[in-house]
mmCIF file of C-alpha atoms in Angstrom:
data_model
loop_
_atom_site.group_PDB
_atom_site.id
_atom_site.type_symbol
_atom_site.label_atom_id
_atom_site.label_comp_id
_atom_site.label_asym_id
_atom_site.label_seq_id
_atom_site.Cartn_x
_atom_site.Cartn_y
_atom_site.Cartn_z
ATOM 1 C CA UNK A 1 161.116 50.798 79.374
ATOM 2 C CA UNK A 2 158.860 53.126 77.979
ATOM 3 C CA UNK A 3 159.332 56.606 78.653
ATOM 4 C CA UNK A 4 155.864 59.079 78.686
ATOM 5 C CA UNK A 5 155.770 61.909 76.114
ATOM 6 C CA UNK A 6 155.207 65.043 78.088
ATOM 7 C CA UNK A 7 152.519 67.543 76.951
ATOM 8 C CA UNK A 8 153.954 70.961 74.920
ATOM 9 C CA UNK A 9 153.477 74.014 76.045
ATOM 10 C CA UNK A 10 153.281 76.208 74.055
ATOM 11 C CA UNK A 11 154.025 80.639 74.844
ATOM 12 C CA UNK A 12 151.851 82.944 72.491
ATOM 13 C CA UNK A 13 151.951 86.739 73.620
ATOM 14 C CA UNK A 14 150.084 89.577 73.229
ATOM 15 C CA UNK A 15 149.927 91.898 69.889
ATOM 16 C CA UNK A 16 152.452 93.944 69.272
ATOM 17 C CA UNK A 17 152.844 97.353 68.873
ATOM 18 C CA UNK A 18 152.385 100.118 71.804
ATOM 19 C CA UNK A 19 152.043 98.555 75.373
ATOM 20 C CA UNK A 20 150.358 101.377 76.807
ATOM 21 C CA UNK A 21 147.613 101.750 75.115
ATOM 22 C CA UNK A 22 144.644 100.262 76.566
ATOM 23 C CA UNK A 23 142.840 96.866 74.535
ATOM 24 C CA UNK A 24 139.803 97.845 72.440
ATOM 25 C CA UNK A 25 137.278 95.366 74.492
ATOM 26 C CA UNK A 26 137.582 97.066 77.451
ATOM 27 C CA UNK A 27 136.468 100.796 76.140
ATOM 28 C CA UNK A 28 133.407 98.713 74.770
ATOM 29 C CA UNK A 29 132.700 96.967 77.349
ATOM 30 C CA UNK A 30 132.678 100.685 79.303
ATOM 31 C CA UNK A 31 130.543 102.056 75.937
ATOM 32 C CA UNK A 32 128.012 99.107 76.698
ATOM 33 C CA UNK A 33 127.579 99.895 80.255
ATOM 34 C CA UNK A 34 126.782 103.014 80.242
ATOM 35 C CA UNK A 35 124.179 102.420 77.263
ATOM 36 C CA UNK A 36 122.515 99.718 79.304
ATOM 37 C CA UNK A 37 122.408 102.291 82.247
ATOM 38 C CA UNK A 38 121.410 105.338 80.496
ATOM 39 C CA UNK A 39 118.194 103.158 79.162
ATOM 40 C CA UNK A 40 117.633 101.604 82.056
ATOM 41 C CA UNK A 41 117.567 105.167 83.835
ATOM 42 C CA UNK A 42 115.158 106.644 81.173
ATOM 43 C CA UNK A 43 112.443 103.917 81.461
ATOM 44 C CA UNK A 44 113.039 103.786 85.561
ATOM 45 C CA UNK A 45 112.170 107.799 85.203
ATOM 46 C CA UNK A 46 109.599 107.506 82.848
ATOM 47 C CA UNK A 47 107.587 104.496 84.494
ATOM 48 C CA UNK A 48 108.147 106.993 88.094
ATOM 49 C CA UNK A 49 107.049 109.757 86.298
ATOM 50 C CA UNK A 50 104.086 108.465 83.809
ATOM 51 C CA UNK A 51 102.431 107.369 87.246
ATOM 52 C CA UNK A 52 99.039 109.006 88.579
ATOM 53 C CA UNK A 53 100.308 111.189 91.624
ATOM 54 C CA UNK A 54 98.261 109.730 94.976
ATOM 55 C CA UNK A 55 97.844 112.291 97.707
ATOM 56 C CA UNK A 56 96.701 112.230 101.073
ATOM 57 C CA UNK A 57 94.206 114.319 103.081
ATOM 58 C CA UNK A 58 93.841 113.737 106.770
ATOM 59 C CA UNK A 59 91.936 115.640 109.575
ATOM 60 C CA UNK A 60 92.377 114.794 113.624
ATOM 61 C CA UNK A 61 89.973 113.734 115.807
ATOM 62 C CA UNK A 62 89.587 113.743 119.424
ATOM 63 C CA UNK A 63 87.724 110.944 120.691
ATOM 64 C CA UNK A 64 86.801 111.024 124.717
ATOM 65 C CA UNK A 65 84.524 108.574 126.330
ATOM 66 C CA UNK A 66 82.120 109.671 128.520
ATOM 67 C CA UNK A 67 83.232 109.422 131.988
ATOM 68 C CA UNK A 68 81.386 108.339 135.104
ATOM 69 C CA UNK A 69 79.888 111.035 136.882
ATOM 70 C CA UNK A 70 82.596 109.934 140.372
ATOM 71 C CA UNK A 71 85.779 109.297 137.781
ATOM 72 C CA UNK A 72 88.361 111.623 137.364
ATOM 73 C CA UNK A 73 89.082 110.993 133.275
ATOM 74 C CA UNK A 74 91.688 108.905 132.561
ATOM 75 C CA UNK A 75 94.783 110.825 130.436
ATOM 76 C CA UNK A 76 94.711 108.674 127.353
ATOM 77 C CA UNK A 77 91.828 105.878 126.588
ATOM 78 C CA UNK A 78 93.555 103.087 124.476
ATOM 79 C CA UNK A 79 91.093 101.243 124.349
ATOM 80 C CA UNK A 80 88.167 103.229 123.112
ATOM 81 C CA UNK A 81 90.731 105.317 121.139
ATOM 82 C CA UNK A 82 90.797 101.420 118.995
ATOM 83 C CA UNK A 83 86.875 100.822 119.442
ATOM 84 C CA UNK A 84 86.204 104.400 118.228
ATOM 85 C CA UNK A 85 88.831 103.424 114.964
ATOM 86 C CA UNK A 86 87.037 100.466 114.247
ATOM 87 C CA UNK A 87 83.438 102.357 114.417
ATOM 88 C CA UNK A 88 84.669 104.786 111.708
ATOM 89 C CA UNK A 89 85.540 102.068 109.500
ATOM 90 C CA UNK A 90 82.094 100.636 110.078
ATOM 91 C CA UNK A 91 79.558 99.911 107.981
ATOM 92 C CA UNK A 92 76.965 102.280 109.213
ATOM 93 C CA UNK A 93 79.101 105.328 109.463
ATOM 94 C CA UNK A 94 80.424 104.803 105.800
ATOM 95 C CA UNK A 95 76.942 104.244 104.574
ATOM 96 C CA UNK A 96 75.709 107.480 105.988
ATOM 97 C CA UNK A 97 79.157 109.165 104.991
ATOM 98 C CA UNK A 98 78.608 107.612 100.989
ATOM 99 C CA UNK A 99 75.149 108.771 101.135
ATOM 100 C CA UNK A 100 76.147 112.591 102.400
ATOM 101 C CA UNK A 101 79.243 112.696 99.833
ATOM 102 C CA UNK A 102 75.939 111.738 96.848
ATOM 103 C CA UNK A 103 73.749 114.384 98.800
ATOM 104 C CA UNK A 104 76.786 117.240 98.853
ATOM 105 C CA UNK A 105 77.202 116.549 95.288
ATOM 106 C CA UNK A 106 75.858 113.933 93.094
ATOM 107 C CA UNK A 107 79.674 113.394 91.479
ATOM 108 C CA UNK A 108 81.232 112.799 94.568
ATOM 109 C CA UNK A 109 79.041 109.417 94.969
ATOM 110 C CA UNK A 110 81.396 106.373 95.982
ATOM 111 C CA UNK A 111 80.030 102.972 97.121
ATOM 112 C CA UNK A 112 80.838 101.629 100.854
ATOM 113 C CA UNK A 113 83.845 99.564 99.649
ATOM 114 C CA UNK A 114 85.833 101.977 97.956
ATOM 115 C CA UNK A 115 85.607 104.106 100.277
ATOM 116 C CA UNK A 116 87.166 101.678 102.938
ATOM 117 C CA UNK A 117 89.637 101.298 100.461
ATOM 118 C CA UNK A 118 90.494 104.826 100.324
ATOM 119 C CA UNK A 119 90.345 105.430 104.014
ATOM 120 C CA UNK A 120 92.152 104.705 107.062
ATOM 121 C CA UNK A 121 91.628 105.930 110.865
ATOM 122 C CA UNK A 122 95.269 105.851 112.788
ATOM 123 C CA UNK A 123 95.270 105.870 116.286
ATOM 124 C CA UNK A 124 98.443 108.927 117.386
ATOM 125 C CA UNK A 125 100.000 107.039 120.028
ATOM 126 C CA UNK A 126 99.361 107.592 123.546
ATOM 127 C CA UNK A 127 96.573 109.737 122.969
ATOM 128 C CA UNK A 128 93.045 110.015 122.394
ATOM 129 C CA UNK A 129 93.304 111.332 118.906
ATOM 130 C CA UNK A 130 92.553 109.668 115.745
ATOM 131 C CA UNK A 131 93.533 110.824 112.221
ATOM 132 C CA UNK A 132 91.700 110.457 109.417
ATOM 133 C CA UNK A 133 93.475 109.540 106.291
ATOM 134 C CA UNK A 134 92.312 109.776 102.488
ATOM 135 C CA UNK A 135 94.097 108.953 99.445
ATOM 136 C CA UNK A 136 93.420 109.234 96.412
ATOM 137 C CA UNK A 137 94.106 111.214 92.990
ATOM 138 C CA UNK A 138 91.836 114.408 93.534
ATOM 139 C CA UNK A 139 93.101 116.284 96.436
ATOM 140 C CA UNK A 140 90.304 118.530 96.721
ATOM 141 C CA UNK A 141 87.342 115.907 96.132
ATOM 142 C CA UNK A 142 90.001 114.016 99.505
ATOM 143 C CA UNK A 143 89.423 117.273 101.596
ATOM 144 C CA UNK A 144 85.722 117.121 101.318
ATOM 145 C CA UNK A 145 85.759 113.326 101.963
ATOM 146 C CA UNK A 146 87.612 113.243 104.769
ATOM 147 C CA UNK A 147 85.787 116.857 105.958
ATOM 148 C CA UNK A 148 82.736 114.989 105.805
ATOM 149 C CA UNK A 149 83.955 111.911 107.243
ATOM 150 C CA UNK A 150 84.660 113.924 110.143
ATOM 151 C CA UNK A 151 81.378 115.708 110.143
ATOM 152 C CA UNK A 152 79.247 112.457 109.854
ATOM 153 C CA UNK A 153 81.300 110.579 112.902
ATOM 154 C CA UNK A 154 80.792 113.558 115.244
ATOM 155 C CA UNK A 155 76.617 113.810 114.453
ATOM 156 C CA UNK A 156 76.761 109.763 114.939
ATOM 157 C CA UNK A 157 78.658 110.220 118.215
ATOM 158 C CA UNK A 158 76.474 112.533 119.580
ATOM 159 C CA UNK A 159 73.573 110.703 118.584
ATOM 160 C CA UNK A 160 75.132 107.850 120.464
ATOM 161 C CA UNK A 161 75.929 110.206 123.099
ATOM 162 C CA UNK A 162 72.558 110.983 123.251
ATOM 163 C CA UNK A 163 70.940 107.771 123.646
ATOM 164 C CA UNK A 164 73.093 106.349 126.061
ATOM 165 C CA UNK A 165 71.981 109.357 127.991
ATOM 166 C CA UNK A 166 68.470 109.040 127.569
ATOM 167 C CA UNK A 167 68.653 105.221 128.688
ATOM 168 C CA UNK A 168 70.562 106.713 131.876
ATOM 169 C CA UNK A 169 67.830 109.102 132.237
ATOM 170 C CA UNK A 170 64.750 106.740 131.908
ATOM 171 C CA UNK A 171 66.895 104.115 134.450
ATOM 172 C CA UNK A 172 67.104 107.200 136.970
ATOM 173 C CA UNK A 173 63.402 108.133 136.338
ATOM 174 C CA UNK A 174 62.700 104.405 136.730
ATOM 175 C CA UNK A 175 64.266 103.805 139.752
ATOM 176 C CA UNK A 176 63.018 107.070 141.428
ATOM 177 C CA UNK A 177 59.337 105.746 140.604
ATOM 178 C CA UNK A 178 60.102 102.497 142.396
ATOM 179 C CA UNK A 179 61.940 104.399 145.409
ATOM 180 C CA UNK A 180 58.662 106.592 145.821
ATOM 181 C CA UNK A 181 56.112 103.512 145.462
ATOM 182 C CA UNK A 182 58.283 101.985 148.040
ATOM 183 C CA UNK A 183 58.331 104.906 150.326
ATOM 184 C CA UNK A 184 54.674 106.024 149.598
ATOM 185 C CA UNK A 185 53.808 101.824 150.835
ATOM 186 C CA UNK A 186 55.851 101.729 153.567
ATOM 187 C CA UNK A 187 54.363 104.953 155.001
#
């Protein structure tokens, strides 16, 4: 019979010498940490802080639809509250806004696209306001933008305003001819 060798094992212990004083890795490994996270703060504050600031101007608008002349107004239009958003981000109003900004001042000239970039129109919930948002770098060059943003969208409403009402007036005019040929032929 052939009996197995067991494996040695074999006791080493620690260095001697004082048992309460604390190993030497462990007060690097705290002296490395705090280096790593002292650098790491510095370049998180200096990439935060070497940034361009961006700030916002923004203006309200309210934006009512013209009612029938038998309707009592309704107390918050959805609906054309998100039509009326999507018609200041149009193209027509920011090509006559672009072209008023190079008119105003000949520095202030920014094409279509950037300007939708730079814009926004927010519908405030549950009412018939919009807000008109600008950011950018320049906060005063961002109050005239969005001061003429709002300037150019209230002319273009009331030109709309306008025609709808002068199609409503040549349709009442019409039809009033055709009641009095009507009347004037049946008499």
């Amino acid at each position: 019979m052939n009996q197995r060798q067991l494996p040695s094992v074999e006791l080493i212990q620690g260095p001697t010498g004082n048992p309460a004083s604390p190993p030497n890795h462990r007060k690097r490994r705290w002296r490395i940490f705090f280096g790593v996270l002292l650098i790491g703060l510095v370049l998180a504050l200096a990439f935060v802080y070497g940034r361009d600031p961006v700030y916002r101007a923004s203006a309200s608008v309210l934006t009512v639809k013209p009612k029938d002349v038998d309707r009592r107004s309704a107390d918050a239009d959805l609906e054309h509250v998100a039509i009326q958003g999507r018609l200041l981000m149009g193209e027509a109003l920011l090509g006559r806004l672009a072209a008023g900004l190079a008119e105003d001042r000949p520095e202030d000239t920014i094409a279509v696209d950037r300007l939708r970039g730079m814009l926004a129109g927010t519908p405030v919930p549950d009412t018939n306001l919009l807000e008109l948002r600008a950011e950018g770098a320049t906060p005063e060059r961002l109050q005239r933008i969005v001061n003429r943003w709002a300037e150019t969208y209230e002319s273009f409403r009331a030109e709309e305003i306008e025609a709808i009402s002068g199609r409503t007036v040549a349709e009442i005019e019409d039809e009033q001819t055709g009641l009095r040929r009507r009347i004037e032929g049946a008499g």
